[in-house]
Coordinates of C-alpha atoms and ligand atoms in Angstrom, one line a residue:
X1 CA 1.6 -3.9 51.5
X2 CA 0.8 -5.1 48.2
X3 CA -2.3 -4.1 46.4
X4 CA -4.0 -6.0 43.5
X5 CA -7.5 -3.8 42.2
X6 CA -8.7 -5.0 39.0
X7 CA -8.9 -2.5 35.6
X8 CA -12.5 -1.0 36.3
X9 CA -12.1 3.0 35.8
X10 CA -14.0 2.6 38.9
X11 CA -12.3 0.2 40.9
X12 CA -8.8 1.5 40.8
X13 CA -7.6 2.1 44.3
X14 CA -7.9 5.5 45.8
X15 CA -4.1 5.4 47.5
X16 CA -2.9 4.5 43.6
X17 CA -5.2 7.7 42.6
X18 CA -3.8 9.7 46.0
X19 CA -0.4 9.2 45.1
X20 CA -0.4 10.2 42.0
X21 CA -2.1 13.4 43.1
X22 CA 0.1 14.6 45.8
X23 CA 3.3 14.3 44.0
X24 CA 5.1 16.6 42.8
X25 CA 8.9 15.2 41.4
X26 CA 7.5 12.0 39.2
X27 CA 10.5 9.6 37.5
X28 CA 8.4 7.5 34.9
X29 CA 9.7 4.2 33.1
X30 CA 9.1 1.6 31.1
X31 CA 10.3 -1.5 30.0
X32 CA 14.2 -2.4 28.1
X33 CA 13.2 -2.7 23.9
X34 CA 10.6 -0.2 24.2
X35 CA 8.1 -1.3 22.1
X36 CA 4.3 1.4 21.4
X37 CA 2.8 0.2 24.7
X38 CA 5.7 1.2 26.5
X39 CA 6.6 4.9 24.4
X40 CA 2.5 5.3 24.3
X41 CA 2.3 4.9 28.4
X42 CA 5.0 6.2 29.2
X43 CA 3.9 9.5 27.5
X44 CA 0.9 9.6 28.3
X45 CA 1.7 8.8 31.3
X46 CA 4.2 12.2 31.4
X47 CA 1.2 14.0 30.6
X48 CA -1.6 13.6 32.7
X49 CA 1.2 14.0 35.8
X50 CA 2.1 17.1 33.7
X51 CA -1.8 18.1 34.0
X52 CA -1.6 16.2 38.0
X53 CA 1.1 20.0 38.1
X54 CA 3.7 16.8 38.8
X55 CA 7.3 17.9 37.4
X56 CA 8.2 14.5 36.1
X57 CA 10.9 12.6 33.9
X58 CA 10.6 10.1 31.7
X59 CA 13.2 7.7 31.6
X60 CA 14.1 4.6 29.0
X61 CA 17.2 1.7 29.4
X62 CA 17.2 1.9 25.4
X63 CA 16.7 4.8 23.1
X64 CA 13.3 5.3 21.6
X65 CA 12.5 2.8 18.4
X66 CA 12.9 5.8 14.7
X67 CA 9.1 4.6 13.8
X68 CA 7.8 5.5 17.4
X69 CA 9.8 9.6 17.4
X70 CA 6.7 10.9 16.7
X71 CA 5.6 10.3 19.8
X72 CA 4.3 14.1 21.9
X73 CA 7.1 13.7 24.6
X74 CA 9.3 11.5 23.3
X75 CA 12.2 13.8 22.7
X76 CA 12.0 13.9 25.9
X77 CA 12.5 10.6 27.4
X78 CA 16.2 10.5 28.9
X79 CA 18.6 7.7 29.2
X80 CA 20.6 5.6 32.8
X81 CA 22.9 8.7 33.2
X82 CA 20.4 11.2 34.1
X83 CA 18.4 10.0 36.2
X84 CA 19.0 11.0 40.6
X85 CA 17.0 9.4 43.4
X86 CA 15.6 12.3 44.5
X87 CA 11.9 11.4 43.2
X88 CA 8.6 11.6 46.3
X89 CA 7.4 8.8 43.3
X90 CA 8.8 5.9 40.0
X91 CA 5.4 4.9 38.3
X92 CA 6.9 1.9 35.9
X93 CA 4.6 1.2 32.6
X94 CA 3.8 -1.9 31.2
X95 CA 6.4 -3.6 32.6
X96 CA 5.7 -7.3 33.7
X97 CA 8.8 -7.0 36.6
X98 CA 11.3 -5.3 38.4
X99 CA 14.7 -6.1 35.4
X100 CA 12.5 -5.0 32.6
X101 CA 13.3 -1.2 34.4
X102 CA 17.5 -1.7 33.1
X103 CA 19.3 0.5 34.9
X104 CA 16.7 3.4 35.7
X105 CA 16.1 1.2 38.7
X106 CA 18.3 1.5 40.9
X107 CA 17.6 -0.7 44.0
X108 CA 19.1 0.1 46.1
X109 CA 19.2 4.3 45.9
X110 CA 15.2 4.1 44.8
X111 CA 14.1 2.1 47.2
X112 CA 13.2 4.3 50.2
X113 CA 10.6 5.5 46.5
X114 CA 6.7 4.6 46.8
X115 CA 7.0 2.1 43.4
X116 CA 3.4 2.0 41.1
X117 CA 3.4 -0.8 38.9
X118 CA 0.8 -0.6 36.6
X119 CA 0.7 -2.9 34.2
X120 CA -1.3 -5.1 31.8
X121 CA 0.1 -8.9 31.7
X122 CA -0.9 -11.6 33.3
X123 CA 2.4 -12.4 34.1
X124 CA 3.4 -9.1 36.6
X125 CA 5.0 -10.3 39.6
X126 CA 3.9 -7.3 41.7
X127 CA 7.0 -5.6 42.5
X128 CA 5.5 -2.2 43.1
X129 CA 4.2 -1.1 46.8
X130 CA 0.2 0.1 44.6
X131 CA 0.4 -3.0 42.0
X132 CA -3.0 -2.3 39.6
X133 CA -2.4 -5.4 36.9
X134 CA -4.9 -5.9 34.6
X135 CA -4.3 -8.6 32.6
X136 CA -7.4 -7.9 30.7
X137 CA -6.6 -4.9 29.3
X138 CA -5.2 -5.4 25.7
X139 CA -2.3 -2.6 26.7
X140 CA -0.9 -0.8 29.4
X141 CA -2.5 2.3 26.9
X142 CA -6.1 0.8 27.3
X143 CA -6.0 0.6 31.0
X144 CA -4.2 4.7 30.9
X145 CA -7.7 6.1 29.2
X146 CA -9.2 4.3 32.4
X147 CA -7.0 6.1 34.7
X148 CA -7.7 9.4 33.0
X149 CA -11.4 8.8 33.7
X150 CA -10.9 8.2 37.1
X151 CA -8.8 11.8 38.1
X152 CA -11.4 12.9 36.4
X153 CA -8.8 15.4 32.9
X154 CA -10.2 15.3 29.7
X155 CA -9.2 12.7 26.7
X156 CA -6.7 15.8 24.1
X157 CA -6.2 15.2 21.4
X158 CA -1.7 15.2 22.8
X159 CA -3.1 12.2 25.5
X160 CA -5.3 11.2 22.9
X161 CA -2.3 10.2 20.8
X162 CA -0.4 8.1 22.4
X163 CA -3.0 6.1 24.1
X164 CA -4.1 5.1 21.0
X165 CA -0.5 4.3 19.5
X166 CA 0.2 1.7 22.8
X167 CA -3.0 0.0 21.4
X168 CA -2.6 -0.2 18.0
X169 CA 1.0 -2.2 18.6
X170 CA 0.0 -4.2 21.4
X171 CA -3.6 -5.3 19.0
X172 CA -1.8 -4.7 15.9
X173 CA -4.0 -3.5 14.5
X174 CA -7.0 -4.8 16.6
X175 CA -6.3 -8.1 15.3
X176 CA -5.3 -10.5 18.2
X177 CA -7.7 -12.4 20.4
X178 CA -7.8 -9.9 23.4
X179 CA -9.3 -7.6 21.0
X180 CA -12.5 -7.2 22.2
X181 CA -15.8 -5.2 22.3
X182 CA -14.1 -2.4 25.1
X183 CA -10.6 -2.2 23.4
X184 CA -12.7 -1.4 20.1
X185 CA -14.7 1.8 23.3
X186 CA -11.5 2.7 24.5
X187 CA -9.9 2.8 21.6
X188 CA -13.4 5.0 19.2
X189 CA -13.0 7.5 22.3
X190 CA -9.6 8.7 21.8
X191 CA -10.4 9.1 17.4
X192 CA -12.6 11.0 19.1
X193 CA -10.9 12.8 21.4
X194 CA -8.7 13.3 17.8
X195 CA -6.5 10.9 17.3
X196 CA -5.7 10.1 14.0
X197 CA -6.1 6.1 13.3
X198 CA -4.6 5.2 10.3
X199 CA -1.1 8.2 10.0
X200 CA -0.2 6.1 13.9
X201 CA -0.8 2.6 12.2
X202 CA 1.5 4.4 9.6
X203 CA 3.6 5.8 11.8
X204 CA 3.6 2.7 14.0
X205 CA 3.4 -0.5 12.3
X206 CA 4.4 -0.4 8.7
X207 CA 7.5 1.3 8.7
X208 CA 10.6 -0.9 8.7
X209 CA 14.1 0.2 8.1
X210 CA 16.0 -1.4 4.4
X211 CA 19.0 -2.8 6.7
X212 CA 16.1 -4.3 9.3
X213 CA 15.2 -6.1 5.1
X214 CA 19.3 -7.5 4.3
X215 CA 19.1 -8.8 7.7
X216 CA 15.9 -11.5 7.1
X217 CA 17.2 -11.8 3.7
X218 CA 20.2 -13.1 5.5
X219 CA 18.9 -14.8 8.2
X220 CA 15.4 -17.0 6.5
X221 CA 17.6 -19.7 4.4
X222 CA 18.2 -20.9 8.1
X223 CA 14.2 -21.3 9.6
X224 CA 13.1 -23.7 10.6
X225 CA 9.6 -25.7 11.2
X226 CA 8.6 -29.1 13.6
X227 CA 5.5 -30.2 14.2
X228 CA 4.3 -26.3 14.4
X229 CA 7.0 -24.4 16.0
X230 CA 8.9 -22.9 14.4
X231 CA 12.1 -21.0 14.5
X232 CA 15.1 -18.7 13.3
X233 CA 18.8 -17.7 15.2
X234 CA 19.9 -14.6 14.3
X235 CA 23.9 -14.3 15.1
X236 CA 25.4 -11.1 16.3
X237 CA 27.3 -11.6 13.5
X238 CA 24.4 -11.4 10.7
X239 CA 22.7 -8.3 12.7
X240 CA 26.4 -6.9 12.6
X241 CA 26.2 -7.7 9.2
X242 CA 22.3 -5.7 8.1
X243 CA 23.7 -2.9 9.2
X244 CA 21.5 -3.1 12.7
X245 CA 21.1 -1.3 15.7
X246 CA 18.7 -2.0 18.4
X247 CA 17.3 -5.4 19.1
X248 CA 14.5 -5.2 18.2
X249 CA 14.5 -8.0 14.7
X250 CA 10.8 -8.3 14.2
X251 CA 10.5 -11.5 13.2
X252 CA 7.8 -13.3 15.2
X253 CA 5.5 -12.3 14.0
X254 CA 6.3 -13.2 11.1
X255 CA 6.9 -15.9 11.2
X256 CA 3.8 -16.9 13.1
X257 CA 2.2 -16.0 9.7
X258 CA 2.7 -19.5 7.7
X259 CA 0.6 -21.8 7.4
X260 CA 1.7 -24.8 9.0
X261 CA 3.3 -22.8 12.3
X262 CA 0.8 -22.6 16.1
X263 CA 3.9 -20.9 17.4
X264 CA 6.8 -20.0 16.5
X265 CA 10.7 -18.6 18.1
X266 CA 12.7 -15.6 17.6
X267 CA 16.4 -16.8 18.6
X268 CA 18.4 -13.5 18.7
X269 CA 22.2 -14.3 20.1
X270 CA 23.2 -11.6 22.8
X271 CA 26.1 -10.9 25.3
X272 CA 25.0 -11.0 28.6
X273 CA 25.6 -8.6 31.2
X274 CA 28.8 -10.6 32.7
X275 CA 30.4 -10.7 29.4
X276 CA 28.9 -14.0 28.9
X277 CA 26.7 -15.1 25.7
X278 CA 22.6 -15.6 26.3
X279 CA 19.7 -15.3 23.6
X280 CA 17.4 -13.6 24.2
X281 CA 14.2 -15.2 22.9
X282 CA 11.1 -13.8 21.1
X283 CA 7.8 -16.1 21.3
X284 CA 4.5 -16.2 18.9
X285 CA 1.2 -18.5 19.3
X286 CA -2.1 -18.6 17.4
X287 CA -4.7 -17.6 19.5
X288 CA -6.2 -21.6 21.8
X289 CA -2.2 -22.1 22.7
X290 CA -0.5 -19.9 25.2
X291 CA 3.8 -19.1 25.1
X292 CA 3.8 -17.0 28.3
X293 CA 3.8 -19.4 30.5
X294 CA 6.8 -20.7 29.0
X295 CA 8.6 -17.6 28.0
X296 CA 7.2 -16.9 32.2
X297 CA 8.6 -20.9 33.4
X298 CA 12.2 -19.6 31.7
X299 CA 12.1 -16.2 34.1
X300 CA 10.4 -14.3 31.6
X301 CA 6.9 -13.0 31.1
X302 CA 4.3 -11.8 28.9
X303 CA 0.5 -12.6 27.5
X304 CA 0.1 -16.3 26.2
X305 CA -0.3 -14.4 22.9
X306 CA 3.0 -13.0 22.4
X307 CA 6.5 -13.1 25.1
X308 CA 9.6 -13.1 26.0
X309 CA 12.8 -13.8 27.9
X310 CA 16.9 -13.6 28.2
X311 CA 18.7 -16.8 29.2
X312 CA 22.2 -17.3 29.6
X313 CA 24.0 -19.9 27.2
X314 CA 24.7 -20.1 23.3
X315 CA 21.9 -20.5 21.1
X316 CA 23.4 -23.8 20.1
X317 CA 22.9 -24.6 24.7
X318 CA 19.3 -22.3 24.5
X319 CA 17.2 -23.7 21.4
X320 CA 17.0 -26.8 21.8
X321 CA 15.2 -27.2 24.8
X322 CA 12.9 -24.0 24.3
X323 CA 12.0 -25.6 21.2
X324 CA 11.7 -28.8 23.7
X325 CA 8.8 -26.3 25.8
X326 CA 7.5 -24.9 23.1
X327 CA 6.2 -28.2 21.5
X328 CA 4.9 -29.2 24.4
X329 CA 3.0 -26.2 25.1
X330 CA 1.4 -26.4 21.7
X331 CA 0.4 -30.0 22.5
X332 CA -1.2 -28.5 25.6
X333 CA -2.4 -26.6 23.2
X334 CA -4.2 -29.4 20.8
X335 CA -5.4 -31.6 23.1
X336 CA -7.8 -28.8 25.0
X337 CA -9.1 -27.5 21.0
Ligands
LIG1 MN1 2.1 -3.9 26.5

């Protein structure tokens, strides 16, 4: 029953479009530790479904980061406690596997409800009844531009602001290697519809909490570099001492800017669901190197230049093993170049 469809607007599956048009009570959900593309595609999908006349619930397991609260519709997002089973459709955005929805998706209560997956991660496990997975798109928000076309809806300023935010954040403001002419074309259309690029960039990419700088100050003295792999450990005691409340420490994107590095990693100490130790790993790679494969092998997901996974165990157990895999990925990249 799984169906895959390409990203071209003309090729969007009729069953997907019909399902969207005919649903009345829709739950839209994106991934844990939400980023700009998660928030942009979630709020954007909310506006699309509203235009189609549906009653829509937007849900995220985790809090919306302060720098993304400006998104129109972000204030309406609910958490796991407000979720029921009274929906006729669930739309999952920007999440590469079913567990990425966290506690919002309940396999027992929700199994009978059609689940549509809309995502651009090449590692997507195609866990929906209809799966629209387009790895050639730089953001899930880019896919929604084509969806809007297929549904025959106009782009307005509200929707364009949501969608451009995802495009800007996932491409680090059009700097990633997957930023092609199609991405720029989509961005141009969103700007023509009223989205303000400089405002979105300033809000979503150029703002950080003061506590984050305190955390960087605590962890950066222990940064390590070996065979072109740069990494850092972040302890729970350190995030606590810095007063950090969200999990995103935004370090892997900074570490990859080191001249000597081709791959970066951040190992963030966590408590697993079962109360045991776990490590949240975040990877970045320069063009020509693939950390998406490494994350996928470790049970996570992502893209060649940016990926992540969560592994049970202490940092001492997890980090050395993962660094070894990253060194292998680097050697593979060097051999191919
Ligand atoms: Mn994305």
